[in-house]
Short mmCIF file of C-alpha atoms in Angstrom, two decimals:
data_model
loop_
_atom_site.label_atom_id
_atom_site.label_comp_id
_atom_site.label_asym_id
_atom_site.label_seq_id
_atom_site.Cartn_x
_atom_site.Cartn_y
_atom_site.Cartn_z
CA UNK A 5 -8.69 65.85 -136.09
CA UNK A 6 -12.05 66.59 -135.97
CA UNK A 7 -13.59 69.61 -134.37
CA UNK A 8 -16.74 69.98 -132.68
CA UNK A 9 -15.56 73.25 -130.11
CA UNK A 10 -18.24 74.35 -127.16
CA UNK A 11 -15.83 75.52 -125.14
CA UNK A 12 -13.80 74.07 -122.02
CA UNK A 13 -13.75 70.50 -120.32
CA UNK A 14 -15.83 70.43 -117.46
CA UNK A 15 -13.47 69.54 -114.37
CA UNK A 16 -13.08 65.94 -113.55
CA UNK A 17 -16.02 64.50 -111.18
CA UNK A 18 -18.20 61.52 -111.38
CA UNK A 19 -20.13 58.80 -113.49
CA UNK A 20 -20.93 57.63 -116.81
CA UNK A 21 -21.05 55.01 -120.82
CA UNK A 22 -23.23 53.61 -123.86
CA UNK A 23 -26.45 53.59 -126.13
CA UNK A 24 -26.64 51.15 -129.16
CA UNK A 25 -23.89 49.94 -131.64
CA UNK A 26 -26.82 50.07 -133.88
CA UNK A 27 -26.40 53.78 -133.97
CA UNK A 28 -23.67 53.50 -135.75
CA UNK A 29 -24.69 53.91 -139.16
CA UNK A 30 -26.49 56.70 -138.38
CA UNK A 31 -25.48 59.83 -139.39
CA UNK A 32 -21.90 61.55 -139.75
CA UNK A 33 -19.45 62.37 -137.19
CA UNK A 34 -19.09 66.48 -136.36
CA UNK A 35 -17.07 68.70 -138.23
CA UNK A 36 -15.80 72.17 -138.60
CA UNK A 37 -18.45 73.43 -139.58
CA UNK A 38 -20.52 72.39 -137.35
CA UNK A 39 -24.22 71.05 -137.22
CA UNK A 40 -23.39 67.71 -136.51
CA UNK A 41 -23.84 65.98 -133.28
CA UNK A 42 -19.79 64.87 -131.88
CA UNK A 43 -19.71 61.15 -131.70
CA UNK A 44 -17.62 58.74 -128.99
CA UNK A 45 -17.30 54.86 -129.83
CA UNK A 46 -17.10 53.39 -126.84
CA UNK A 47 -14.85 49.45 -126.69
CA UNK A 48 -15.57 47.51 -123.99
CA UNK A 49 -13.65 44.12 -123.68
CA UNK A 50 -15.51 41.25 -121.94
CA UNK A 51 -19.04 40.61 -120.23
CA UNK A 52 -17.74 38.17 -117.54
CA UNK A 53 -16.02 41.10 -115.76
CA UNK A 54 -18.85 42.52 -113.61
CA UNK A 55 -17.63 45.72 -113.65
CA UNK A 56 -17.65 47.02 -117.27
CA UNK A 57 -21.34 46.71 -117.69
CA UNK A 58 -22.48 46.96 -114.28
CA UNK A 59 -20.95 50.16 -113.52
CA UNK A 60 -18.56 51.16 -116.25
CA UNK A 61 -20.36 51.43 -118.68
CA UNK A 62 -23.07 53.09 -117.33
CA UNK A 63 -21.34 55.84 -115.76
CA UNK A 64 -19.54 56.65 -118.65
CA UNK A 65 -22.79 57.23 -120.32
CA UNK A 66 -23.94 59.74 -117.48
CA UNK A 67 -20.79 61.30 -116.96
CA UNK A 68 -20.53 62.38 -121.30
CA UNK A 69 -24.52 63.09 -121.39
CA UNK A 70 -23.18 65.94 -118.46
CA UNK A 71 -20.47 67.73 -119.83
CA UNK A 72 -21.61 66.87 -123.61
CA UNK A 73 -25.91 67.03 -123.91
CA UNK A 74 -25.67 66.87 -127.52
CA UNK A 75 -23.21 64.06 -127.04
CA UNK A 76 -24.19 59.89 -129.60
CA UNK A 77 -22.47 57.43 -127.42
CA UNK A 78 -22.20 54.36 -129.42
CA UNK A 79 -21.60 51.03 -127.07
CA UNK A 80 -20.15 47.86 -127.85
CA UNK A 81 -18.90 44.60 -125.76
CA UNK A 82 -16.38 42.40 -127.14
CA UNK A 83 -17.14 39.28 -125.55
CA UNK A 84 -13.06 38.97 -124.52
CA UNK A 85 -12.77 38.07 -128.50
CA UNK A 86 -9.99 40.28 -130.09
CA UNK A 87 -11.29 39.51 -133.50
CA UNK A 88 -15.10 41.25 -132.41
CA UNK A 89 -13.47 43.81 -130.67
CA UNK A 90 -11.16 44.82 -134.36
CA UNK A 91 -14.80 44.85 -136.39
CA UNK A 92 -15.60 46.85 -133.77
CA UNK A 93 -13.20 49.30 -133.94
CA UNK A 94 -13.26 48.91 -137.83
CA UNK A 95 -16.79 49.69 -138.20
CA UNK A 96 -17.11 52.85 -136.07
CA UNK A 97 -13.82 54.18 -137.81
CA UNK A 98 -15.66 53.73 -140.93
CA UNK A 99 -18.78 55.23 -139.73
CA UNK A 100 -16.69 58.01 -138.50
CA UNK A 101 -17.19 59.00 -135.05
CA UNK A 102 -15.43 61.59 -133.43
CA UNK A 103 -13.20 59.68 -130.88
CA UNK A 104 -12.92 56.10 -129.13
CA UNK A 105 -12.75 55.26 -125.75
CA UNK A 106 -11.31 51.97 -125.74
CA UNK A 107 -10.66 49.37 -122.95
CA UNK A 108 -8.24 46.53 -124.89
CA UNK A 109 -8.77 43.24 -124.96
CA UNK A 110 -5.11 42.44 -126.18
CA UNK A 111 -3.54 45.27 -126.45
CA UNK A 112 -1.19 44.02 -129.05
CA UNK A 113 -3.46 42.65 -131.15
CA UNK A 114 -5.42 46.35 -131.18
CA UNK A 115 -2.20 48.88 -131.87
CA UNK A 116 -3.15 48.22 -135.67
CA UNK A 117 -6.71 49.39 -135.20
CA UNK A 118 -5.27 52.05 -133.03
CA UNK A 119 -3.09 53.69 -135.91
CA UNK A 120 -6.02 52.99 -138.58
CA UNK A 121 -8.11 55.60 -136.32
CA UNK A 122 -4.88 57.94 -135.64
CA UNK A 123 -5.22 57.94 -139.82
CA UNK A 124 -9.09 58.52 -140.28
CA UNK A 125 -8.20 61.65 -137.89
CA UNK A 126 -10.14 59.74 -134.71
CA UNK A 127 -8.42 59.93 -131.26
CA UNK A 128 -8.76 56.63 -129.23
CA UNK A 129 -8.83 57.77 -125.55
CA UNK A 130 -6.71 53.92 -123.57
CA UNK A 131 -9.47 53.36 -120.60
CA UNK A 132 -8.26 51.93 -117.34
CA UNK A 133 -5.79 49.04 -119.73
CA UNK A 134 -2.76 50.70 -121.11
CA UNK A 135 -3.74 50.38 -125.40
CA UNK A 136 -0.37 50.91 -127.77
CA UNK A 137 0.10 52.07 -130.71
CA UNK A 138 -0.86 56.29 -131.41
CA UNK A 139 -2.82 56.98 -128.26
CA UNK A 140 -4.25 60.72 -127.47
CA UNK A 141 -5.27 60.35 -123.83
CA UNK A 142 -5.11 57.57 -120.94
CA UNK A 143 -7.68 57.23 -117.61
CA UNK A 144 -6.66 54.92 -115.35
CA UNK A 145 -5.48 53.93 -111.94
CA UNK A 146 -1.89 53.49 -110.77
CA UNK A 147 -1.38 49.83 -111.60
CA UNK A 148 2.04 49.41 -110.19
CA UNK A 149 0.04 50.99 -106.89
CA UNK A 150 -2.39 48.54 -106.84
CA UNK A 151 0.25 45.98 -106.78
CA UNK A 152 1.98 46.96 -104.35
CA UNK A 153 -1.44 47.37 -102.40
CA UNK A 154 -1.86 43.82 -102.79
CA UNK A 155 1.56 43.26 -101.53
CA UNK A 156 1.94 44.45 -98.74
CA UNK A 157 -1.95 43.52 -97.36
CA UNK A 158 -0.74 39.68 -98.26
CA UNK A 159 2.15 40.18 -96.04
CA UNK A 160 0.59 41.46 -92.77
CA UNK A 161 -1.86 39.15 -93.53
CA UNK A 162 1.08 36.40 -93.06
CA UNK A 163 2.77 38.17 -90.11
CA UNK A 164 5.57 37.05 -88.57
CA UNK A 165 5.60 33.65 -90.46
CA UNK A 166 5.52 35.51 -93.29
CA UNK A 167 9.72 34.86 -93.78
CA UNK A 168 8.52 30.90 -94.44
CA UNK A 169 5.63 30.85 -95.97
CA UNK A 170 5.26 29.81 -99.43
CA UNK A 171 2.66 31.56 -101.49
CA UNK A 172 0.98 31.10 -105.30
CA UNK A 173 1.37 34.24 -107.30
CA UNK A 174 -2.28 33.92 -109.77
CA UNK A 175 -0.76 36.62 -112.26
CA UNK A 176 -3.57 38.38 -114.97
CA UNK A 177 -3.17 38.17 -119.08
CA UNK A 178 0.49 39.51 -119.38
CA UNK A 179 -1.13 40.40 -122.52
CA UNK A 180 -2.37 43.20 -120.57
CA UNK A 181 -0.70 46.62 -119.58
CA UNK A 182 -2.26 46.14 -116.82
CA UNK A 183 -1.63 43.05 -115.23
CA UNK A 184 2.66 43.26 -116.19
CA UNK A 185 2.01 46.74 -113.90
CA UNK A 186 -0.18 44.73 -110.97
CA UNK A 187 2.87 42.03 -111.00
CA UNK A 188 5.68 44.77 -111.97
CA UNK A 189 4.03 45.73 -108.51
CA UNK A 190 3.43 42.78 -106.26
CA UNK A 191 7.15 41.24 -106.64
CA UNK A 192 8.83 45.11 -105.15
CA UNK A 193 6.93 43.86 -102.06
CA UNK A 194 7.09 39.56 -102.11
CA UNK A 195 10.40 39.21 -103.54
CA UNK A 196 13.17 38.20 -101.04
CA UNK A 197 10.44 38.49 -98.33
CA UNK A 198 8.26 35.18 -98.79
CA UNK A 199 9.16 32.44 -101.13
CA UNK A 200 7.34 32.18 -104.32
CA UNK A 201 6.70 28.35 -104.89
CA UNK A 202 4.65 28.43 -107.79
CA UNK A 203 3.76 31.74 -110.70
CA UNK A 204 1.49 31.91 -113.46
CA UNK A 205 0.06 34.16 -115.57
CA UNK A 206 -3.63 33.95 -116.50
CA UNK A 207 -4.73 34.60 -119.60
CA UNK A 208 -7.52 36.51 -120.66
CA UNK A 209 -8.46 36.69 -116.79
CA UNK A 210 -10.67 34.01 -116.76
CA UNK A 211 -11.92 32.56 -113.23
CA UNK A 212 -11.49 28.76 -114.68
CA UNK A 213 -8.45 29.40 -115.82
CA UNK A 214 -7.52 30.38 -111.92
CA UNK A 215 -9.24 27.77 -110.74
CA UNK A 216 -7.16 24.92 -113.31
CA UNK A 217 -3.81 26.51 -112.11
CA UNK A 218 -4.66 27.03 -108.54
CA UNK A 219 -5.42 22.28 -108.43
CA UNK A 220 -2.06 22.13 -110.76
CA UNK A 221 -0.26 23.90 -107.83
CA UNK A 222 -2.15 21.95 -104.73
CA UNK A 223 -0.79 18.94 -106.69
CA UNK A 224 2.67 19.71 -106.55
CA UNK A 225 3.05 21.71 -103.58
CA UNK A 226 0.26 20.08 -101.31
CA UNK A 227 -2.97 21.36 -100.12
CA UNK A 228 -1.60 22.07 -96.68
CA UNK A 229 1.59 23.96 -98.60
CA UNK A 230 0.66 26.75 -99.72
CA UNK A 231 0.65 29.91 -97.40
CA UNK A 232 -0.73 32.52 -99.41
CA UNK A 233 -2.25 33.60 -102.20
CA UNK A 234 -1.27 36.49 -104.92
CA UNK A 235 -4.89 36.87 -107.16
CA UNK A 236 -4.41 39.43 -109.38
CA UNK A 237 -7.92 40.68 -108.94
CA UNK A 238 -11.09 38.59 -107.71
CA UNK A 239 -11.80 36.72 -110.48
CA UNK A 240 -8.95 34.83 -110.11
CA UNK A 241 -9.50 34.90 -106.47
CA UNK A 242 -12.70 33.24 -107.36
CA UNK A 243 -10.97 30.47 -109.22
CA UNK A 244 -8.26 30.14 -106.71
CA UNK A 245 -10.67 29.64 -103.67
CA UNK A 246 -12.91 26.77 -105.53
CA UNK A 247 -10.34 24.46 -106.05
CA UNK A 248 -8.81 24.99 -102.83
CA UNK A 249 -12.04 24.26 -100.72
CA UNK A 250 -12.67 21.19 -103.66
CA UNK A 251 -9.65 20.06 -102.31
CA UNK A 252 -10.68 20.46 -98.66
CA UNK A 253 -8.71 23.38 -97.36
CA UNK A 254 -9.79 24.84 -94.33
CA UNK A 255 -8.80 27.22 -92.76
CA UNK A 256 -8.13 29.61 -96.17
CA UNK A 257 -4.73 30.76 -96.37
CA UNK A 258 -4.93 34.78 -97.00
CA UNK A 259 -6.09 36.07 -100.74
CA UNK A 260 -5.88 39.32 -102.57
CA UNK A 261 -8.07 40.30 -105.17
CA UNK A 262 -9.10 43.77 -107.23
CA UNK A 263 -12.40 45.57 -107.97
CA UNK A 264 -13.63 45.57 -105.13
CA UNK A 265 -16.79 43.17 -106.66
CA UNK A 266 -20.33 42.34 -104.75
CA UNK A 267 -19.07 38.67 -104.12
CA UNK A 268 -15.79 39.70 -103.54
CA UNK A 269 -16.88 41.70 -100.43
CA UNK A 270 -19.22 39.05 -99.60
CA UNK A 271 -16.08 36.32 -99.70
CA UNK A 272 -13.84 38.76 -97.43
CA UNK A 273 -16.32 38.86 -94.70
CA UNK A 274 -16.74 35.16 -95.04
CA UNK A 275 -13.04 35.05 -93.98
CA UNK A 276 -12.52 33.66 -97.18
CA UNK A 277 -10.68 36.07 -99.09
CA UNK A 278 -8.65 38.64 -97.33
CA UNK A 279 -8.67 41.43 -99.70
CA UNK A 280 -9.44 43.32 -102.25
CA UNK A 281 -8.54 46.38 -104.32
CA UNK A 282 -11.35 49.09 -104.68
CA UNK A 283 -11.06 51.39 -107.76
CA UNK A 284 -13.32 53.62 -107.63
CA UNK A 285 -15.37 53.77 -111.02
CA UNK A 286 -17.03 56.87 -110.77
CA UNK A 287 -14.18 58.77 -110.71
CA UNK A 288 -12.48 57.01 -113.80
CA UNK A 289 -15.05 56.92 -115.61
CA UNK A 290 -15.69 60.93 -114.98
CA UNK A 291 -11.40 60.91 -116.46
CA UNK A 292 -12.12 58.41 -119.28
CA UNK A 293 -15.46 60.60 -120.39
CA UNK A 294 -14.07 64.00 -119.78
CA UNK A 295 -11.03 62.61 -121.94
CA UNK A 296 -13.20 61.34 -124.41
CA UNK A 297 -15.85 64.49 -124.91
CA UNK A 298 -12.67 66.73 -125.10
CA UNK A 299 -10.68 64.53 -127.85
CA UNK A 300 -14.41 64.84 -130.17
CA UNK A 301 -14.19 67.88 -129.54
CA UNK A 302 -10.27 68.65 -130.70
CA UNK A 303 -10.26 70.24 -127.05
CA UNK A 304 -6.74 70.26 -125.59
CA UNK A 305 -6.13 66.93 -123.00
CA UNK A 306 -4.49 68.72 -120.67
CA UNK A 307 -7.35 70.74 -119.31
CA UNK A 308 -8.49 67.43 -117.81
CA UNK A 309 -5.09 65.72 -117.48
CA UNK A 310 -2.58 66.49 -114.60
CA UNK A 311 0.10 63.66 -115.99
CA UNK A 312 1.45 61.88 -118.98
CA UNK A 313 2.68 57.87 -119.82
CA UNK A 314 4.60 57.12 -122.70
CA UNK A 315 2.76 54.80 -124.88
CA UNK A 316 4.77 52.50 -127.19
CA UNK A 317 5.02 54.50 -129.91
CA UNK A 318 7.70 56.24 -127.59
CA UNK A 319 5.29 59.46 -127.46
CA UNK A 320 3.78 61.11 -124.08
CA UNK A 321 0.03 61.22 -123.98
CA UNK A 322 -2.31 63.24 -121.48
CA UNK A 323 -3.12 60.62 -118.10
CA UNK A 324 -5.60 60.80 -115.48
CA UNK A 325 -3.83 58.06 -112.87
CA UNK A 326 -6.29 58.04 -109.61
CA UNK A 327 -4.83 56.42 -106.48
CA UNK A 328 -6.53 52.71 -105.34
CA UNK A 329 -7.22 51.89 -101.97
CA UNK A 330 -7.02 48.70 -100.48
CA UNK A 331 -10.24 46.84 -98.60
CA UNK A 332 -10.52 44.19 -95.57
CA UNK A 333 -13.24 43.36 -93.71
CA UNK A 334 -12.46 46.16 -91.23
CA UNK A 335 -12.96 48.75 -94.28
CA UNK A 336 -15.52 47.48 -95.79
CA UNK A 337 -17.98 50.03 -94.42
CA UNK A 338 -15.77 52.89 -95.17
CA UNK A 339 -15.21 52.42 -99.10
CA UNK A 340 -17.65 50.33 -101.02
CA UNK A 341 -20.59 51.52 -98.60
CA UNK A 342 -19.64 54.70 -97.87
CA UNK A 343 -18.74 55.84 -101.89
CA UNK A 344 -22.63 54.00 -102.27
CA UNK A 345 -21.16 51.58 -104.86
CA UNK A 346 -23.14 48.91 -102.72
CA UNK A 347 -25.70 48.89 -99.97
CA UNK A 348 -25.24 47.24 -96.76
CA UNK A 349 -28.74 45.01 -97.58
CA UNK A 350 -27.48 44.08 -100.82
CA UNK A 351 -24.19 43.44 -99.39
CA UNK A 352 -25.08 41.46 -96.12
CA UNK A 353 -27.55 38.52 -96.95
CA UNK A 354 -29.03 36.13 -93.98
CA UNK A 355 -25.80 34.04 -94.51
CA UNK A 356 -23.55 37.00 -93.88
CA UNK A 357 -25.59 38.40 -91.31
CA UNK A 358 -23.31 37.25 -88.08
CA UNK A 359 -19.96 38.24 -90.25
CA UNK A 360 -21.60 40.99 -90.93
CA UNK A 361 -22.44 41.93 -87.77
CA UNK A 362 -18.63 40.93 -85.96
CA UNK A 363 -18.11 44.11 -89.20
CA UNK A 364 -20.28 46.64 -88.39
CA UNK A 365 -22.46 46.21 -90.76
CA UNK A 366 -25.81 46.62 -89.30
#
């Protein structure tokens, strides 16, 4: 592992990501002789999920610079394409970056690239999604708890009618280890308490696929026979809601979500989506940045991580696992507004004035 020792890594706090892949060819990585600036590659999976470029990228960059003023950050986005991300990994390995922070498009497909980085002495920090292969560390939220929060919220929304309710499960991409964890957590709450009438796995987390699958569920079950929808994230919730609306379902059944996207918060106010799961971006980015900086400097990740996770290789690696929070109409102000993710002015468009007043968002 390359090293550029500068002292202890600061404790996990807030903020952080990226400059540009165009810098990948400039200069060499750090070495034991010193003199070169540590370079950290940040590989994000797509630009369709709002959080990656709007939240994670700037927060990661900010936090890395706070922890390591002379570190260079080299960013790339795979546009939801495995081949593109593999090429980006190859480029960063060839250019000799000192660490890679990776949100894998497909954990299994990226495993050879992770192994290649390890062979080159470049530590890989899995961020948000547990990548396969010989990773060095992991920063994310407790995925099963995300699913449990969603399942509990859906049961609460169904109330006394839960025992007779029929729900549709719109799960995430089965190649994403997080989606597997979300589904496991949700099923631990839902199985035996509701009828799961239809369940779908949504490749690449695509909103349009969720829309198509929900349309199929409506055709199979009937527009009035769906009492609730487990949607693994806000994009899948949006696709499901558009299909329900297109089939004149009114009122909409309770629908879960995740990521606390602005549109999802607005849908909650409009009584179109029941809840979302808020995973504060700043603490996660802070943890990922601290792990990446420590790895780039050749320092122990145990200074940052308080947990361990077992990887696909069977080894355990240092991990930071954060606690997610459920957001409903009653908790918007105490979560995403209080934390400064969105302002009331951003949330409360003129069309939502009355709903915001009812929710106390004035």
